[in-house]
PDB file of C-alpha atoms in Angstrom:
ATOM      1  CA  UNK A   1     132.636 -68.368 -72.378  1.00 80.00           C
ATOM      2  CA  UNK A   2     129.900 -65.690 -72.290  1.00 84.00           C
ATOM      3  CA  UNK A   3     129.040 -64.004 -69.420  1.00 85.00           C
ATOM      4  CA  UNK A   4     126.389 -61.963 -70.441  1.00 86.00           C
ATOM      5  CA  UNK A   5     125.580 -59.856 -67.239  1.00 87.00           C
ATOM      6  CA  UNK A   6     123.091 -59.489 -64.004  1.00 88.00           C
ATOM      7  CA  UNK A   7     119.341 -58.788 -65.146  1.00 85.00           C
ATOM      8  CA  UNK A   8     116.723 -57.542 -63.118  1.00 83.00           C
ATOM      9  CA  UNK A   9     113.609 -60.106 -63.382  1.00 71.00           C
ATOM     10  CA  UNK A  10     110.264 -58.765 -64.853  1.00 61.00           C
ATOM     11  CA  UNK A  11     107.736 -59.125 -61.387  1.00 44.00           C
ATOM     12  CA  UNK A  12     105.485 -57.010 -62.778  1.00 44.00           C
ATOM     13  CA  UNK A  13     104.679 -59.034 -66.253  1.00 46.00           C
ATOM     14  CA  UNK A  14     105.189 -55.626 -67.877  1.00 46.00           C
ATOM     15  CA  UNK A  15     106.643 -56.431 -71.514  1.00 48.00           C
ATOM     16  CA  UNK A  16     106.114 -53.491 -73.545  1.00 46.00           C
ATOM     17  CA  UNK A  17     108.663 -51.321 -71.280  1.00 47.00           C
ATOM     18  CA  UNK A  18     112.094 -51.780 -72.835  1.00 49.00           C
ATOM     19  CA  UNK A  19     113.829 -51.861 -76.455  1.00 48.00           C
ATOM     20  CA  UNK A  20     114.258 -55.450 -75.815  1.00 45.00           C
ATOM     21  CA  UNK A  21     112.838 -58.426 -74.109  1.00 46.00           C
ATOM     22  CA  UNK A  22     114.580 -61.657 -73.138  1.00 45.00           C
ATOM     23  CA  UNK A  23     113.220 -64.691 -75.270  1.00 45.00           C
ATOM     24  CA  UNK A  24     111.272 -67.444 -73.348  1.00 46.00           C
ATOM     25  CA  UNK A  25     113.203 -65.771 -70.303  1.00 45.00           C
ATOM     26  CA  UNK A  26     116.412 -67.006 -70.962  1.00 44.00           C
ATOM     27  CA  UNK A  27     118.471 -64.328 -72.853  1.00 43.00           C
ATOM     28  CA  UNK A  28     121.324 -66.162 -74.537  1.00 46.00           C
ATOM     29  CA  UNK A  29     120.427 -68.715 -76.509  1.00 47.00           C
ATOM     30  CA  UNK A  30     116.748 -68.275 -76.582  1.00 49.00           C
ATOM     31  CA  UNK A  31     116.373 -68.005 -80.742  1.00 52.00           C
ATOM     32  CA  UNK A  32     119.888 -69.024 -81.764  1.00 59.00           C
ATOM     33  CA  UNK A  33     119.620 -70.983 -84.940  1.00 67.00           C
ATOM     34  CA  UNK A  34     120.944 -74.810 -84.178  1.00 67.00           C
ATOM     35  CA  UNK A  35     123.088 -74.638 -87.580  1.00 73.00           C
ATOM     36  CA  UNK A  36     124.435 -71.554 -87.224  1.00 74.00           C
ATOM     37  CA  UNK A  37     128.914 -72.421 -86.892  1.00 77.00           C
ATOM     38  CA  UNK A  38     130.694 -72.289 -83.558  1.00 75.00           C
ATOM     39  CA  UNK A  39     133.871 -70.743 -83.494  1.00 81.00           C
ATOM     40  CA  UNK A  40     134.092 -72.969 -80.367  1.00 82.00           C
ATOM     41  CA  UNK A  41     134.261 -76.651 -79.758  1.00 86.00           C
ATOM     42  CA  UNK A  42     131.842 -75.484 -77.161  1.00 85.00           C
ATOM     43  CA  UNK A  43     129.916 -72.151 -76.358  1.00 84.00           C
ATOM     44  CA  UNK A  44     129.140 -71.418 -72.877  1.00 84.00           C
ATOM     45  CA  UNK A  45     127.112 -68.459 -71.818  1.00 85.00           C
ATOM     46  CA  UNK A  46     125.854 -67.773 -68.355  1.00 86.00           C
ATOM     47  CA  UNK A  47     123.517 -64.631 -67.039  1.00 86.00           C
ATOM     48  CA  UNK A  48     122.288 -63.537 -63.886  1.00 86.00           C
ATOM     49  CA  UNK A  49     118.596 -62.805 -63.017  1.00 85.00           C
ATOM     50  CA  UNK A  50     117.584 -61.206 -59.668  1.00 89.00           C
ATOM     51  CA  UNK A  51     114.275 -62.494 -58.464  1.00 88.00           C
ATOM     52  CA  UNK A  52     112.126 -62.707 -56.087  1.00 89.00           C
ATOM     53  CA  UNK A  53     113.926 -65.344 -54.623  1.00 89.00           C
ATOM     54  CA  UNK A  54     116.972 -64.338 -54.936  1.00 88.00           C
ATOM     55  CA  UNK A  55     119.510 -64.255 -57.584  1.00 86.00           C
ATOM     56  CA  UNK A  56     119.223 -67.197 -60.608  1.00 85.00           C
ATOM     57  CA  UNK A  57     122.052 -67.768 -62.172  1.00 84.00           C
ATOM     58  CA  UNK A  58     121.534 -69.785 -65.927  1.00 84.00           C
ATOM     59  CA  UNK A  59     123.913 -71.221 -67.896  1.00 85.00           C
ATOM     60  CA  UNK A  60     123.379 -72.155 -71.162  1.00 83.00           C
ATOM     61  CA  UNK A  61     126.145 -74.892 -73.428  1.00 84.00           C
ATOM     62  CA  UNK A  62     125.673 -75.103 -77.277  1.00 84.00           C
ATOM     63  CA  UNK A  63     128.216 -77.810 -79.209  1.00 86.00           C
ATOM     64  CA  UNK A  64     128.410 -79.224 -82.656  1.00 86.00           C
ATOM     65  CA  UNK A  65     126.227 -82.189 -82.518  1.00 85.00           C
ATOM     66  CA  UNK A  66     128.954 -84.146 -84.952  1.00 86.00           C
ATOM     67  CA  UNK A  67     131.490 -83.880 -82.940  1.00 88.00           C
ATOM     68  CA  UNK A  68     130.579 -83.867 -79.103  1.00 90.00           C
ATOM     69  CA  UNK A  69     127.950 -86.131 -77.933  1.00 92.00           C
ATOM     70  CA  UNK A  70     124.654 -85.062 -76.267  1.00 91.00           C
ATOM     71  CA  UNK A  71     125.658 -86.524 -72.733  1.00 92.00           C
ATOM     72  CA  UNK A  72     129.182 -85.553 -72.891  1.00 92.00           C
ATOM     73  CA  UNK A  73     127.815 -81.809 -73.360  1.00 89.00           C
ATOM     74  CA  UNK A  74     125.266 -82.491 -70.816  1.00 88.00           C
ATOM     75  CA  UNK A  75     128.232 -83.696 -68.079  1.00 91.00           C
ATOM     76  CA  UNK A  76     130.583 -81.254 -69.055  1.00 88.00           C
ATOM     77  CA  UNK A  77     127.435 -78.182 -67.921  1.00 87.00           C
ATOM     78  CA  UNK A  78     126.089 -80.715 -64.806  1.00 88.00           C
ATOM     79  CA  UNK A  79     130.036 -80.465 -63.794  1.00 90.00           C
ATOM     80  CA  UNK A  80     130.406 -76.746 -64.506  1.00 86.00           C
ATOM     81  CA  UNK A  81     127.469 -75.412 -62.595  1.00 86.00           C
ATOM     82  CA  UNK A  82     128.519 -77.862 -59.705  1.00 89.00           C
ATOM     83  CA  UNK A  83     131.818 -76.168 -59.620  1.00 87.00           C
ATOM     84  CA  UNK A  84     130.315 -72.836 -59.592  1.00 84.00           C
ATOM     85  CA  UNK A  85     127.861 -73.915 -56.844  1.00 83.00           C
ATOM     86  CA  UNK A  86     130.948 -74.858 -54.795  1.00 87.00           C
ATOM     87  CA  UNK A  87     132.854 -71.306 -55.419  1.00 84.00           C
ATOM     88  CA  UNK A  88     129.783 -69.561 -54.354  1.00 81.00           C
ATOM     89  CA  UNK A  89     129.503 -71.278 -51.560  1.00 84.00           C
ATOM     90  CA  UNK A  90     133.044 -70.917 -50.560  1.00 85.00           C
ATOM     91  CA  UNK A  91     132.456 -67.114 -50.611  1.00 81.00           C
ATOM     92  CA  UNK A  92     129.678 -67.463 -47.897  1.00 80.00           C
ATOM     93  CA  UNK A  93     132.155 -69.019 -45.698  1.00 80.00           C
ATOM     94  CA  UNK A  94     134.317 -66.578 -43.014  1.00 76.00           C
ATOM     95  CA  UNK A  95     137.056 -67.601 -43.428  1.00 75.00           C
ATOM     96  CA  UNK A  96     136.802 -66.938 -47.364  1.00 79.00           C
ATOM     97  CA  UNK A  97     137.915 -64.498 -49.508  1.00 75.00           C
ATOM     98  CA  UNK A  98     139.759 -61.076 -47.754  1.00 81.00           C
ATOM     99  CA  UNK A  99     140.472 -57.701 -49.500  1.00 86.00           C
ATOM    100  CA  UNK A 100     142.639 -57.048 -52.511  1.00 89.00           C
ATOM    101  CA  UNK A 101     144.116 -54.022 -53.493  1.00 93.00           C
ATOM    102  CA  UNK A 102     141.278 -53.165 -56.205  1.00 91.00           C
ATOM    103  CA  UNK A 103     138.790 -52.673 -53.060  1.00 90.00           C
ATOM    104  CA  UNK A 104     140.423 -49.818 -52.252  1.00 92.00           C
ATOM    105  CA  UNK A 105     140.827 -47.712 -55.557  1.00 92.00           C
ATOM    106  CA  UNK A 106     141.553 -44.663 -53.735  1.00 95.00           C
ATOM    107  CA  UNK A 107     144.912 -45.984 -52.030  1.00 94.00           C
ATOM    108  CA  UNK A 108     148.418 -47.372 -54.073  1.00 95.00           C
ATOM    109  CA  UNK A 109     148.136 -50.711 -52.394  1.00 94.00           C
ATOM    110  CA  UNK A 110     150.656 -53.793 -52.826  1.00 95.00           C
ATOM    111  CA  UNK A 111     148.290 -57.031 -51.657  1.00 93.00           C
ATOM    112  CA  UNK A 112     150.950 -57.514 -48.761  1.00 93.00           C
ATOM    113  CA  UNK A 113     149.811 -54.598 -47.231  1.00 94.00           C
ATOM    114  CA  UNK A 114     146.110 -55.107 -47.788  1.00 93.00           C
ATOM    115  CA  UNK A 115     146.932 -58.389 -45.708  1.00 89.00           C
ATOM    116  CA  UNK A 116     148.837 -56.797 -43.235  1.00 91.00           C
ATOM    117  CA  UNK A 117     145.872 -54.482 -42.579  1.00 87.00           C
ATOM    118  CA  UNK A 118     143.295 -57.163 -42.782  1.00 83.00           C
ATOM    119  CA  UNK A 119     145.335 -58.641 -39.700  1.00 84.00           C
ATOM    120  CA  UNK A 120     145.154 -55.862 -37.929  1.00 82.00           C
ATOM    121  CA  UNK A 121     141.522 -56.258 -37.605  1.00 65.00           C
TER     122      UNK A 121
END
């Protein structure tokens, strides 16, 4: 798994203003080579656009064709965007989520006491 980052969409159709530009506007993937070898029974990447519309998350799943079926590779991405629908949007829920100790980088915090202080709230 690949997680490749969170990428600004182009919403001005400018292309000649960076080093690099993302191929047919998905960046991983985009001119891989289908026989190039996988280290990996599968390869999943994933990316991040912000848009207009809000953020766009793609995922992208590459597999050797001899040895995992098309729609096996297609279920196994269907099933792992699904999940990742469903964890984002548990984290829009209010009772979701609380404070860990790396939110507050300043202070030597055990997680107890984060809780404690997220109770006193």
């Amino acid at each position: 798994f690949t997680y490749m980052g969170r990428f600004a969409a182009d919403t001005a159709g400018d292309q000649g203003g960076g080093a690099w530009q993302m191929a047919a506007g998905n960046a991983i993937g985009g001119s891989g080579d289908p026989e190039t070898p996988l280290r990996h029974l599968l390869d999943v990447g994933a990316m991040v656009r912000d848009t207009p519309g809000g953020p766009e998350l793609t995922l992208t799943v590459h597999w050797p064709r001899r040895l995992v079926r098309d729609t096996d590779a297609a279920r196994l991405g269907r099933a792992w965007a699904d999940m990742l629908g469903g964890l984002a949007a548990h984290t829009a829920a209010p009772a979701s989520g609380g404070h860990t100790p790396s939110d507050f980088p300043l202070l030597d915090l055990a997680q107890d006491e984060v809780d404690e202080f997220d109770r006193l709230d």
